[in-house]
Structure formats: structure tokens, C-alpha cells
Tab-separated table of C-alpha atoms in Angstrom:
chain	number	residue	atom	x	y	z
A	129	UNK	CA	107.313	7.720	-130.522
A	130	UNK	CA	109.541	10.675	-129.816
A	131	UNK	CA	109.591	13.444	-127.236
A	132	UNK	CA	109.150	16.886	-128.701
A	133	UNK	CA	111.519	19.576	-127.436
A	134	UNK	CA	110.153	22.302	-125.219
A	135	UNK	CA	109.336	25.576	-127.009
A	136	UNK	CA	112.255	27.961	-126.972
A	137	UNK	CA	112.020	31.238	-125.131
A	138	UNK	CA	111.712	34.476	-127.047
A	139	UNK	CA	114.366	37.141	-126.983
A	140	UNK	CA	112.607	38.841	-124.073
A	141	UNK	CA	112.717	35.657	-122.015
A	142	UNK	CA	108.967	35.037	-122.143
A	143	UNK	CA	107.578	31.802	-123.568
A	144	UNK	CA	105.304	32.208	-126.599
A	145	UNK	CA	101.636	32.320	-125.677
A	146	UNK	CA	98.812	30.375	-127.206
A	147	UNK	CA	95.126	31.114	-127.115
A	148	UNK	CA	92.983	29.269	-124.617
A	149	UNK	CA	90.702	27.998	-127.392
A	150	UNK	CA	91.519	27.995	-131.089
A	151	UNK	CA	88.314	29.014	-132.878
A	152	UNK	CA	89.828	28.744	-136.356
A	153	UNK	CA	87.730	25.672	-137.294
A	154	UNK	CA	84.586	27.804	-137.040
A	155	UNK	CA	85.644	29.510	-140.250
A	156	UNK	CA	84.648	26.351	-142.096
A	157	UNK	CA	80.888	26.320	-142.870
A	158	UNK	CA	80.941	22.526	-142.987
A	159	UNK	CA	82.512	22.262	-139.538
A	160	UNK	CA	80.164	24.868	-138.073
A	161	UNK	CA	77.161	23.026	-139.518
A	162	UNK	CA	78.211	19.802	-137.804
A	163	UNK	CA	79.170	21.544	-134.560
A	164	UNK	CA	75.713	23.111	-134.263
A	165	UNK	CA	74.012	19.687	-134.196
A	166	UNK	CA	74.831	18.950	-130.525
A	167	UNK	CA	73.840	22.538	-129.688
A	168	UNK	CA	70.381	21.910	-131.105
A	169	UNK	CA	70.204	18.588	-129.260
A	170	UNK	CA	71.102	20.275	-125.986
A	171	UNK	CA	67.998	22.455	-126.089
A	172	UNK	CA	65.729	19.724	-127.445
A	173	UNK	CA	66.904	16.760	-125.355
A	174	UNK	CA	69.088	17.684	-122.386
A	175	UNK	CA	66.487	20.096	-121.001
A	176	UNK	CA	63.879	17.332	-121.001
A	177	UNK	CA	66.312	14.810	-119.564
A	178	UNK	CA	67.035	17.199	-116.692
A	179	UNK	CA	63.558	18.423	-115.819
A	180	UNK	CA	61.195	15.613	-116.873
A	181	UNK	CA	61.529	13.716	-113.549
A	182	UNK	CA	60.595	16.888	-111.649
A	183	UNK	CA	57.721	17.528	-114.041
A	184	UNK	CA	56.370	14.007	-113.604
A	185	UNK	CA	56.455	14.494	-109.849
A	186	UNK	CA	54.772	17.912	-109.919
A	187	UNK	CA	52.056	17.019	-112.437
A	188	UNK	CA	51.431	13.295	-112.017
A	189	UNK	CA	52.623	12.806	-108.451
A	190	UNK	CA	55.242	10.195	-109.330
A	191	UNK	CA	57.841	9.369	-106.708
A	192	UNK	CA	61.550	9.350	-107.545
A	193	UNK	CA	61.678	5.617	-108.314
A	194	UNK	CA	58.666	5.707	-110.629
A	195	UNK	CA	59.872	8.832	-112.411
A	196	UNK	CA	63.312	7.289	-112.863
A	197	UNK	CA	61.798	4.149	-114.366
A	198	UNK	CA	59.615	6.289	-116.582
A	199	UNK	CA	62.725	7.934	-118.040
A	200	UNK	CA	63.892	4.705	-119.698
A	201	UNK	CA	62.133	5.456	-123.022
A	202	UNK	CA	64.143	8.685	-123.083
A	203	UNK	CA	67.506	7.117	-122.277
A	204	UNK	CA	67.571	3.605	-123.766
A	205	UNK	CA	67.434	4.835	-127.391
A	206	UNK	CA	70.670	6.714	-126.716
A	207	UNK	CA	72.392	3.337	-126.341
A	208	UNK	CA	70.797	1.904	-129.472
A	209	UNK	CA	71.097	4.984	-131.686
A	210	UNK	CA	74.857	4.903	-132.394
A	211	UNK	CA	74.699	1.171	-133.196
A	212	UNK	CA	71.835	1.766	-135.587
A	213	UNK	CA	73.716	4.619	-137.255
A	214	UNK	CA	76.800	2.453	-137.725
A	215	UNK	CA	74.732	-0.290	-139.332
A	216	UNK	CA	72.943	2.135	-141.635
A	217	UNK	CA	76.147	3.759	-142.854
A	218	UNK	CA	78.103	0.566	-143.407
A	219	UNK	CA	75.341	-1.649	-144.803
A	220	UNK	CA	72.950	0.688	-146.616
A	221	UNK	CA	75.307	3.560	-147.466
A	222	UNK	CA	73.032	6.142	-145.867
A	223	UNK	CA	74.727	9.548	-146.022
A	224	UNK	CA	75.754	11.107	-142.690
A	225	UNK	CA	73.824	14.298	-143.413
A	226	UNK	CA	70.661	12.214	-143.879
A	227	UNK	CA	71.059	10.777	-140.400
A	228	UNK	CA	71.739	14.223	-138.961
A	229	UNK	CA	68.647	15.681	-140.648
A	230	UNK	CA	66.570	12.754	-139.396
A	231	UNK	CA	67.845	13.285	-135.860
A	232	UNK	CA	66.908	16.971	-135.973
A	233	UNK	CA	63.399	16.110	-137.176
A	234	UNK	CA	63.021	13.561	-134.370
A	235	UNK	CA	64.121	16.127	-131.798
A	236	UNK	CA	61.692	18.764	-133.031
A	237	UNK	CA	58.810	16.292	-133.273
A	238	UNK	CA	59.522	14.909	-129.818
A	239	UNK	CA	59.445	18.365	-128.270
A	240	UNK	CA	56.180	19.274	-130.014
A	241	UNK	CA	54.519	16.014	-128.913
A	242	UNK	CA	55.103	17.038	-125.308
A	243	UNK	CA	51.859	18.937	-125.792
A	244	UNK	CA	50.460	15.633	-124.506
A	245	UNK	CA	51.881	16.502	-121.084
A	246	UNK	CA	48.747	17.314	-119.097
A	247	UNK	CA	47.389	16.226	-115.708
A	248	UNK	CA	44.181	15.052	-117.409
A	249	UNK	CA	46.081	12.696	-119.744
A	250	UNK	CA	47.959	9.512	-118.929
A	251	UNK	CA	51.733	10.000	-118.694
A	252	UNK	CA	52.077	6.811	-120.775
A	253	UNK	CA	51.373	9.013	-123.805
A	254	UNK	CA	54.747	10.665	-123.233
A	255	UNK	CA	56.540	7.429	-124.101
A	256	UNK	CA	56.273	8.251	-127.821
A	257	UNK	CA	57.906	11.703	-127.677
A	258	UNK	CA	60.499	10.354	-125.243
A	259	UNK	CA	61.511	7.610	-127.690
A	260	UNK	CA	61.744	10.150	-130.514
A	261	UNK	CA	63.930	12.438	-128.419
A	262	UNK	CA	66.132	9.547	-127.343
A	263	UNK	CA	66.848	8.547	-130.940
A	264	UNK	CA	67.207	12.193	-131.932
A	265	UNK	CA	70.028	12.484	-129.420
A	266	UNK	CA	71.500	9.008	-129.936
A	267	UNK	CA	71.639	8.682	-133.730
A	268	UNK	CA	74.278	11.405	-134.319
A	269	UNK	CA	76.452	10.452	-131.344
A	270	UNK	CA	79.932	9.665	-132.587
A	271	UNK	CA	78.895	10.516	-136.143
A	272	UNK	CA	79.054	14.230	-135.347
A	273	UNK	CA	82.586	13.921	-133.990
A	274	UNK	CA	83.786	12.032	-137.028
A	275	UNK	CA	82.161	14.451	-139.471
A	276	UNK	CA	83.525	17.460	-137.587
A	277	UNK	CA	87.112	16.201	-137.663
A	278	UNK	CA	86.773	15.215	-141.315
A	279	UNK	CA	85.713	18.750	-142.224
A	280	UNK	CA	89.014	20.388	-141.215
A	281	UNK	CA	92.654	19.780	-142.203
A	282	UNK	CA	94.494	17.153	-140.185
A	283	UNK	CA	96.662	19.749	-138.447
A	284	UNK	CA	93.482	21.427	-137.104
A	285	UNK	CA	91.883	18.254	-135.710
A	286	UNK	CA	92.865	18.979	-132.108
A	287	UNK	CA	91.457	22.500	-132.307
A	288	UNK	CA	88.290	21.164	-133.945
A	289	UNK	CA	87.787	18.597	-131.182
A	290	UNK	CA	88.232	21.301	-128.558
A	291	UNK	CA	85.728	23.644	-130.186
A	292	UNK	CA	83.203	20.851	-130.682
A	293	UNK	CA	83.371	19.773	-127.038
A	294	UNK	CA	83.214	23.396	-125.897
A	295	UNK	CA	80.032	23.978	-127.903
A	296	UNK	CA	78.523	20.662	-126.804
A	297	UNK	CA	79.129	21.059	-123.059
A	298	UNK	CA	78.580	24.810	-123.051
A	299	UNK	CA	75.234	24.528	-124.817
A	300	UNK	CA	74.111	21.788	-122.419
A	301	UNK	CA	74.867	23.983	-119.422
A	302	UNK	CA	73.190	26.973	-121.063
A	303	UNK	CA	70.096	25.026	-122.085
A	304	UNK	CA	69.571	23.576	-118.603
A	305	UNK	CA	70.093	26.941	-116.895
A	306	UNK	CA	67.817	28.891	-119.236
A	307	UNK	CA	65.084	26.243	-119.163
A	308	UNK	CA	65.033	26.111	-115.364
A	309	UNK	CA	65.169	29.863	-114.860
A	310	UNK	CA	62.444	30.540	-117.419
A	311	UNK	CA	60.249	27.755	-116.040
A	312	UNK	CA	60.440	29.155	-112.503
A	313	UNK	CA	59.937	32.750	-113.633
A	314	UNK	CA	56.863	32.004	-115.757
A	315	UNK	CA	55.276	29.780	-113.103
A	316	UNK	CA	55.909	32.512	-110.543
A	317	UNK	CA	54.242	35.057	-112.819
A	318	UNK	CA	51.275	32.743	-113.396
A	319	UNK	CA	50.802	32.245	-109.658
A	320	UNK	CA	51.587	35.844	-108.770
A	321	UNK	CA	54.212	34.670	-106.288
A	322	UNK	CA	57.858	34.239	-107.399
A	323	UNK	CA	58.763	32.314	-104.249
A	324	UNK	CA	55.924	29.867	-104.714
A	325	UNK	CA	56.797	29.676	-108.398
A	326	UNK	CA	60.321	28.568	-107.570
A	327	UNK	CA	58.975	25.906	-105.210
A	328	UNK	CA	56.511	24.585	-107.808
A	329	UNK	CA	59.227	24.589	-110.473
A	330	UNK	CA	61.330	22.493	-108.092
A	331	UNK	CA	58.584	19.857	-107.933
A	332	UNK	CA	56.180	21.005	-105.235
A	333	UNK	CA	52.718	19.552	-105.782
A	334	UNK	CA	49.386	21.389	-105.731
A	335	UNK	CA	49.646	23.361	-108.972
A	336	UNK	CA	49.770	20.613	-111.584
A	337	UNK	CA	47.776	22.485	-114.230
A	338	UNK	CA	49.993	25.574	-114.067
A	339	UNK	CA	53.186	23.531	-114.134
A	340	UNK	CA	51.997	21.481	-117.105
A	341	UNK	CA	50.950	24.576	-119.047
A	342	UNK	CA	54.271	26.310	-118.543
A	343	UNK	CA	56.242	23.128	-119.261
A	344	UNK	CA	54.430	22.772	-122.583
A	345	UNK	CA	55.300	26.377	-123.384
A	346	UNK	CA	58.956	25.657	-122.699
A	347	UNK	CA	58.884	22.570	-124.899
A	348	UNK	CA	57.466	24.573	-127.803
A	349	UNK	CA	60.200	27.153	-127.235
A	350	UNK	CA	62.797	24.353	-127.370
A	351	UNK	CA	61.252	23.082	-130.598
A	352	UNK	CA	61.490	26.563	-132.127
A	353	UNK	CA	65.138	26.949	-131.079
A	354	UNK	CA	65.955	23.511	-132.478
A	355	UNK	CA	64.199	24.355	-135.743
A	356	UNK	CA	66.178	27.578	-136.140
A	357	UNK	CA	69.479	25.834	-135.433
A	358	UNK	CA	68.507	22.970	-137.733
A	359	UNK	CA	67.829	25.418	-140.553
A	360	UNK	CA	71.253	26.969	-139.941
A	361	UNK	CA	72.837	23.515	-140.133
A	362	UNK	CA	71.267	22.861	-143.540
A	363	UNK	CA	72.169	26.290	-144.938
A	364	UNK	CA	75.761	26.094	-143.709
A	365	UNK	CA	76.215	22.622	-145.153
A	366	UNK	CA	74.981	23.830	-148.539
A	367	UNK	CA	77.369	26.753	-148.352
């Protein structure tokens, strides 16, 4: 390898400036289509991953250990998904966009099936939507990064990686914040007491029916957001 020389100073003595984040890769419809996949997954999966343990406590009275164990159907598929994707691509020649579309469908379906979240129903029923969400998140892992970098010229790969990670982490933070704030606000409005609403949203027991109703509303909202982003992914890829 070789050491690159330091950038020379300009005539005014100031070093040339570079932007904090190069957004040039977003000009490519193919790159933008791929980059939106983890954004959709953030709203569909990360929100559930963050708040499901609290929901299980508030609605079904599960303690931390039980709720943590109950999260395995949501998390274990994330470990299996990338391995399954690798096998499908190398052995059956499945196209990457087919896997991405399948993952989006799994995410949307998993969110919708959280309509089964109700204090009158067994929480075991949630295993099915949890598995779907886990594979919806896990199948495109790694694949998205490879497709994103392949969609831009080699000299733009660093910028593309930066934009992709910015969108991925930024959307996760946004999804978690919006989900939690909306959940607390709607519960507070339902109970007529914002303070109590915040406590119930944080896992306080005694209002299981209200919590479950609002949580289902939020899951449908996540499914709608994921559907809209998924449609954008398909349209951009065709462009």
C-alpha cells in the first residue's frame, strides 16, 4: 500500500472543505430504491423489537424474563435470514429484487397480523407475525449493502455506504421515537390523562385493553408506512 499525500492548501491558506455527507448516490433511482428497504424495515420491525416487551408486560402481565424469552421468534430469524438468502442466490439463482420484495411483504403481513394482540387472546398467537417480521428484517441483511454498492460507480462506493448507513440508523431512531411518542399520546387521549398515558405506555398495568387497542393502531400505521415505502422501492427500481 502507499500513503497518500496530505491535501495541499489553497492560495488563501485554508484547506479545501468537503461536505459532511455526500448525497450524490441518491441521484441514482436504483441506489435510492435499495436504500429505502432498511427504512421500511425500521418502521415495520425495529418499532416492534423495541416496544413488544413493554406491550407484553402491559397487556399480558409478563415479567422481563418471560417477555425476553418470548422475543426469540422475532430475533432468531434474523440470524437465519442472511444464510437463507445466500443459499437461495447461489444455488437457485433467485434474483435479489425477488428477495427484497418478499421481505417487504413479510414485514407488512407481520405488522397486520399483530391485530391478534389482545388481552382476550393467547400471546402465543403472536409467534406467527413475529417470525414473519424476523425474516422480513433478516432476509435482506447484507444483500441490501451489496446491491447498494453495486448500483453506483466504484469511486462513489464510500459515499454510498455512508448514505446507506445514515438512512438505516436515522430511520431506526426516527421510527422508535415516533412510535413511542404517538403510543403515549394516543393512550393519554384515550384515558383522558396524559400523565397516566405516559405511565401506561411505559408498561404500567391496569389498562390492558386500551394499550392493546392503541398498539394495534400503531402496527397498522407501520404497515401502511411500509407499504408506501415498498411501493416507492418498486417504482424506483423500474425507473
